[in-house]
XYZ file of C-alpha atoms in Angstrom:
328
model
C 101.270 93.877 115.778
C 103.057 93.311 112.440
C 106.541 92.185 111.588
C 109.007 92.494 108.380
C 107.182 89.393 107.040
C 104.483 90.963 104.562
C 106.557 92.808 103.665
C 109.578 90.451 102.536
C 107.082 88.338 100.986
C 105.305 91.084 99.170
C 109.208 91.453 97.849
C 109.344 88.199 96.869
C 105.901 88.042 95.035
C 105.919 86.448 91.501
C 105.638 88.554 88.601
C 102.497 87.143 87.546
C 99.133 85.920 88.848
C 96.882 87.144 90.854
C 98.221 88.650 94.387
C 96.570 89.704 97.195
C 96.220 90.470 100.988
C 92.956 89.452 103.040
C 92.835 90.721 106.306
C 90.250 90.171 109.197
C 88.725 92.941 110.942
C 86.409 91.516 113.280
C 86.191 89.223 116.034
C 88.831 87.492 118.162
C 91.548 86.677 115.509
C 90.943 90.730 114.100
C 94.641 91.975 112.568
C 94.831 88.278 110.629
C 96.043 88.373 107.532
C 97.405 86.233 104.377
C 99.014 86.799 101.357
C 97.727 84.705 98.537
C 99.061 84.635 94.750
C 96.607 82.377 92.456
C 94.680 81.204 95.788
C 97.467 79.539 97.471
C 99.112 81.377 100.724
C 102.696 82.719 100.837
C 102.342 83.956 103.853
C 100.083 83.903 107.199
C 99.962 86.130 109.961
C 98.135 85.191 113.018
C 96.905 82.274 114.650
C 94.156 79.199 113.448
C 93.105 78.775 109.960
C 92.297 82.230 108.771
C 89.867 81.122 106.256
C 88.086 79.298 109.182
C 87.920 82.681 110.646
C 86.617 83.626 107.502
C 83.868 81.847 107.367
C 82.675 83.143 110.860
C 83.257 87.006 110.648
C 81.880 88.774 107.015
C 84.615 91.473 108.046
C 87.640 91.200 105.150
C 89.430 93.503 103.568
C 90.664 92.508 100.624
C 93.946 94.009 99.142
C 94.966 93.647 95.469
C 98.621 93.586 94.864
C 99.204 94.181 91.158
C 102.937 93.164 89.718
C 105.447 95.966 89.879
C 104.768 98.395 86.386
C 107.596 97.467 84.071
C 108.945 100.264 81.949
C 110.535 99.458 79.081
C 111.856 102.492 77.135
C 113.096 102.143 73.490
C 115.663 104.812 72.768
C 117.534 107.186 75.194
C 116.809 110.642 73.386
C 116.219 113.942 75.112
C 112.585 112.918 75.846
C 113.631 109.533 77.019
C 115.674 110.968 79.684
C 112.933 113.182 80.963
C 110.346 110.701 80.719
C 112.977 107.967 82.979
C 113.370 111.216 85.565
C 109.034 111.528 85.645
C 108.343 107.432 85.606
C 110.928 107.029 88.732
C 108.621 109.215 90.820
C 105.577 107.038 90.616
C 107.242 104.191 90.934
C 108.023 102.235 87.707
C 110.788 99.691 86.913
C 112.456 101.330 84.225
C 114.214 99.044 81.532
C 115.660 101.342 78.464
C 116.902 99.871 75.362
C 119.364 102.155 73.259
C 122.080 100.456 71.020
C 124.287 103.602 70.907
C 126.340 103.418 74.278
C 127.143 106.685 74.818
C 123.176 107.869 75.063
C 122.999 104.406 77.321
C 125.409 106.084 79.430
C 123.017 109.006 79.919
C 119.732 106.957 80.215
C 121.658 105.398 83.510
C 122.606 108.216 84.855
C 119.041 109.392 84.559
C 117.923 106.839 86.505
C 117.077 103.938 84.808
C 116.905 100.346 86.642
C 118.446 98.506 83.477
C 119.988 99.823 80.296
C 120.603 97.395 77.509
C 123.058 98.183 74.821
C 122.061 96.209 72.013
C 119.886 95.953 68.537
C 116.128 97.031 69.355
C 115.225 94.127 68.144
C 117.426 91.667 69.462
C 116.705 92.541 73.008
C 112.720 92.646 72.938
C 112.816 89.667 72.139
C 114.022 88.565 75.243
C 111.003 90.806 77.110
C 108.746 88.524 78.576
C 105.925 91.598 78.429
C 102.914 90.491 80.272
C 99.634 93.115 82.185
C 102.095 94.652 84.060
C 104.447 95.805 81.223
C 104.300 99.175 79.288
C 106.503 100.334 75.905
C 106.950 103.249 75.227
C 109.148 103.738 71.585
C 111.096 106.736 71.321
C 113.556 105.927 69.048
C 115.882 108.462 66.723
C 114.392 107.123 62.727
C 111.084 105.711 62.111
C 112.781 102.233 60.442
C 113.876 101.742 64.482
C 110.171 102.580 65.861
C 109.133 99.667 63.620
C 111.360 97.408 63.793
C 109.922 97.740 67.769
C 106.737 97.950 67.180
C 107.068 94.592 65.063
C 108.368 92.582 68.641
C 106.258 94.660 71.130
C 102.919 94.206 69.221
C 103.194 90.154 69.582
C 103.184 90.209 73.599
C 100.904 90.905 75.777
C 101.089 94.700 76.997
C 99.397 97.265 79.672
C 100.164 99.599 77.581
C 102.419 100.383 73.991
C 103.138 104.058 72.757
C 105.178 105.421 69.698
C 106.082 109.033 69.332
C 105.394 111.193 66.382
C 103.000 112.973 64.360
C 99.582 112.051 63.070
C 100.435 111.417 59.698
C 103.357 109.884 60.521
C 102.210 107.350 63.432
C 99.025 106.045 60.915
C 101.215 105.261 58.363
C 103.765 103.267 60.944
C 100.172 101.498 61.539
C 99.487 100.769 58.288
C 102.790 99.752 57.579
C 102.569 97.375 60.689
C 99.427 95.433 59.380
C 100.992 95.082 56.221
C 103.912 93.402 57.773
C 101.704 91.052 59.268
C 100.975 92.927 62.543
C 97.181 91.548 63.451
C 94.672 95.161 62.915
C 93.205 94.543 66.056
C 97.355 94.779 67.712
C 97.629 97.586 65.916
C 94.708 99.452 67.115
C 96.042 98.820 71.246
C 99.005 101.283 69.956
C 98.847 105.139 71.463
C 100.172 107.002 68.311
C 100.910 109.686 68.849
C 101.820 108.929 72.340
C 101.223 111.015 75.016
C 98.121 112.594 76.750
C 97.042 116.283 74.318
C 98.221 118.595 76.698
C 99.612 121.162 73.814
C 102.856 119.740 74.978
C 106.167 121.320 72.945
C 109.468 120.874 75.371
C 111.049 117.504 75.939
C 110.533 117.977 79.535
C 106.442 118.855 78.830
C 106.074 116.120 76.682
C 107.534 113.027 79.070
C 104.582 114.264 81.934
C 102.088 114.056 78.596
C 103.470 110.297 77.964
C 103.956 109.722 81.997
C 100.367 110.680 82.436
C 99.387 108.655 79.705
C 100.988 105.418 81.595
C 99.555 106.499 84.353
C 95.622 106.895 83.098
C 96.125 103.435 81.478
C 97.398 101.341 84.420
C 96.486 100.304 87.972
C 97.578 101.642 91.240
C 99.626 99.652 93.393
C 98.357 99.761 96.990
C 102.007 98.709 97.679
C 104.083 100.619 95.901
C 107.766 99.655 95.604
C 109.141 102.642 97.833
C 106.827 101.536 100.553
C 108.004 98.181 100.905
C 111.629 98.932 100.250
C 111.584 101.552 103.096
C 109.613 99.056 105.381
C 111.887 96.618 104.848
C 115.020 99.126 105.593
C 113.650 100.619 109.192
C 115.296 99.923 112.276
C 112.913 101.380 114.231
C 108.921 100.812 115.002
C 106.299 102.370 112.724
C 102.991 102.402 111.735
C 100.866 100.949 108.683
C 98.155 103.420 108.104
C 95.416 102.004 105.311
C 92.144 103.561 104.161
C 89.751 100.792 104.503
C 86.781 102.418 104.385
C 85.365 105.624 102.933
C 82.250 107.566 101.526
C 81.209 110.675 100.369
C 84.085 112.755 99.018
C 87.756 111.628 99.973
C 91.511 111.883 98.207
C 92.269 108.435 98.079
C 90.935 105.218 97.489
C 90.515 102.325 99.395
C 93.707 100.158 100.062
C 95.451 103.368 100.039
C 98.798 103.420 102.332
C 101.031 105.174 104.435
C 104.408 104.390 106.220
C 104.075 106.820 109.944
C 107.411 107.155 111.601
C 108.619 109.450 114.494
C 110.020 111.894 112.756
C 108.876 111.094 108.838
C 106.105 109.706 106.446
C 106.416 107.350 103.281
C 103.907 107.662 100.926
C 100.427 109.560 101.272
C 96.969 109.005 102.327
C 95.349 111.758 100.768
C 97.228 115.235 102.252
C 94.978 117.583 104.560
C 93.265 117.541 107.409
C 92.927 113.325 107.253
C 96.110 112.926 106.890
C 97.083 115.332 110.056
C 95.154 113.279 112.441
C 96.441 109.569 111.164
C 100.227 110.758 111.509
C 99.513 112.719 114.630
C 97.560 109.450 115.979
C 100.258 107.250 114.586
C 102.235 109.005 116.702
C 101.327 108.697 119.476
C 100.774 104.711 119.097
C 105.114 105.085 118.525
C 105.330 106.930 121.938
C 102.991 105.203 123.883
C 104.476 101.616 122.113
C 100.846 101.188 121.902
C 100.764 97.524 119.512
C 97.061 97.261 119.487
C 95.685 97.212 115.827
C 93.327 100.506 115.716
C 90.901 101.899 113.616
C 90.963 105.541 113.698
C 87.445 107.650 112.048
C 87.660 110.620 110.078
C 84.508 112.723 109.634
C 85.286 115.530 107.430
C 81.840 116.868 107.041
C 82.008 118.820 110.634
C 83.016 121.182 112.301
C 86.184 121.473 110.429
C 84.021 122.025 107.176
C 81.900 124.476 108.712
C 84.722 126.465 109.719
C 86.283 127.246 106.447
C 88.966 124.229 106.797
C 90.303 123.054 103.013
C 88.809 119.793 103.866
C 86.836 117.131 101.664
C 83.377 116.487 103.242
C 83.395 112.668 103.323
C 84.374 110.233 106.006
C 87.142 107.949 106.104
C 88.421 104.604 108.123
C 92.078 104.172 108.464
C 93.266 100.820 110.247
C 96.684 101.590 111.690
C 98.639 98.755 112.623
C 102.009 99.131 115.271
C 105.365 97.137 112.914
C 108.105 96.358 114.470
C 110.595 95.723 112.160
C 113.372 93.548 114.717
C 110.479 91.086 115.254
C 111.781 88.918 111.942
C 115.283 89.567 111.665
């Protein structure tokens, strides 16, 4: 059985490094976990030196926790807004930079995490940027887009994106490099930003530049509104994770899911797999049942052969009783 622990230290986690959850799932000390940033452990759950443990059982799952995806938004236009209302639902910090205070206004009420009322340049410079960080410039005159692109272009980025036209984005990049931007900086920028989706409304392009973030980042197995609603429940649930899975499936592996009595947070995959783990979850809730337990799903049956929208592969999901009043 869990407790609010992982998940207050996953809160905690520094911004950088490398994060990440091993977990044992075989022999006696099975449901053992750690959470390790650059190799040294935050946090332990279970008894005896886990990597001990390691070393006699080949069974670990290990869990990559990437930083949280920092969005940081130049400019609070029309597009801006939409693309703050799209990058809240897949869960991205969103810091927007707009030195007119009445479009601030709007970028807050939007939705934004942080708006910062000041020169473009004067507050990059006080972005850290880093793997986890992605700029998108959406400013109102091109001087602005370049006087961002100047600061942006010198950190280290997951992604950087400026809006515009062909024409008018390659000769922002040539005017870059001749400002002393290095060619090969230059080149990391998506100009024009934005996946080609024949995009034309403000609303049509922010899912073009959202799905754009999205293509060039990394998944979270613990996404933000997972732990935050872990970490608010009063009541037991269950930790449902795809650990295992071939042939054709949803989701990936690490993928997670929040089962309560009478609500989910977060998705494994939809369907007929995700039925059984929230019917199964359940019933560990009802039954108070605190036993780790790893729950098959063979979609290549009967359920296939009978019509059922189903995938045809076969997934393991370790579900794992939490109760939250265990570490208050």
């Amino acid at each position: 059985m869990l407790d609010r622990g992982l998940f207050l230290a996953l809160q905690g986690l520094p911004a950088v490094g490398r994060n990440e959850v091993l977990t044992l799932l075989a022999g006696p000390e099975r449901g053992s976990r750690v959470l390790l940033s650059d190799g040294k452990i935050l946090w332990q759950h279970g008894t005896g030196d886990f990597f001990q443990q390691v070393n006699d059982s080949a069974a670990v799952f290990v869990d990559p926790v990437p930083a949280n995806k920092e969005l940081v938004i130049c400019g609070a236009g029309h597009v801006a807004l939409a693309v703050i209302t799209l990058a809240r639902m897949v869960d991205f910090h969103i810091t927007v930079i707009e030195d007119r205070p009445d479009y601030a206004e709007k970028a807050c009420a939007a939705g934004a995490d942080k708006v910062i009322v000041e020169d473009f340049g004067k507050a990059l410079a006080r972005i850290p940027g880093g793997a986890n960080y992605y700029f998108v410039v959406l400013t109102r005159e091109h001087q602005y887009d370049e006087i961002c692109l100047r600061t942006i272009l010198q950190k280290d980025f997951a992604y950087a994106g400026v809006m515009g036209s062909r024409r008018r984005t390659e000769l922002l990049r040539q005017s870059l490099i001749a400002a002393g931007v290095p060619a090969a900086a230059a080149a990391q920028l998506h100009a024009p930003i934005g996946l080609d989706i024949g995009a034309e409304t403000e609303t049509e392009i922010g899912v073009a530049i959202v799905a754009e973030l999205i293509k060039n980042g990394k998944a979270g197995n613990f996404p933000a509104k997972l732990v935050t609603a872990a970490l608010q429940a009063s009541e037991p649930f269950v930790l449902a994770t795809i650990i295992r899975r071939s042939g054709s499936a949803p989701r990936n592996v690490g993928t997670k899911m929040l089962i309560f009595a009478d609500h989910i947070v977060a998705t494994i995959g939809g369907g007929i797999l995700e039925t059984r783990i929230i019917s199964r979850g359940r019933q560990m809730l009802m039954e108070k049942d605190t036993h780790d337990v790893w729950e098959q799903v063979d979609m290549r049956g009967d359920d296939a052969r009978g019509g059922h929208m189903v995938c045809g592969g076969i997934v393991d999901v370790l579900l794992e009783y939490v109760n939250p009043a265990k570490n208050r």
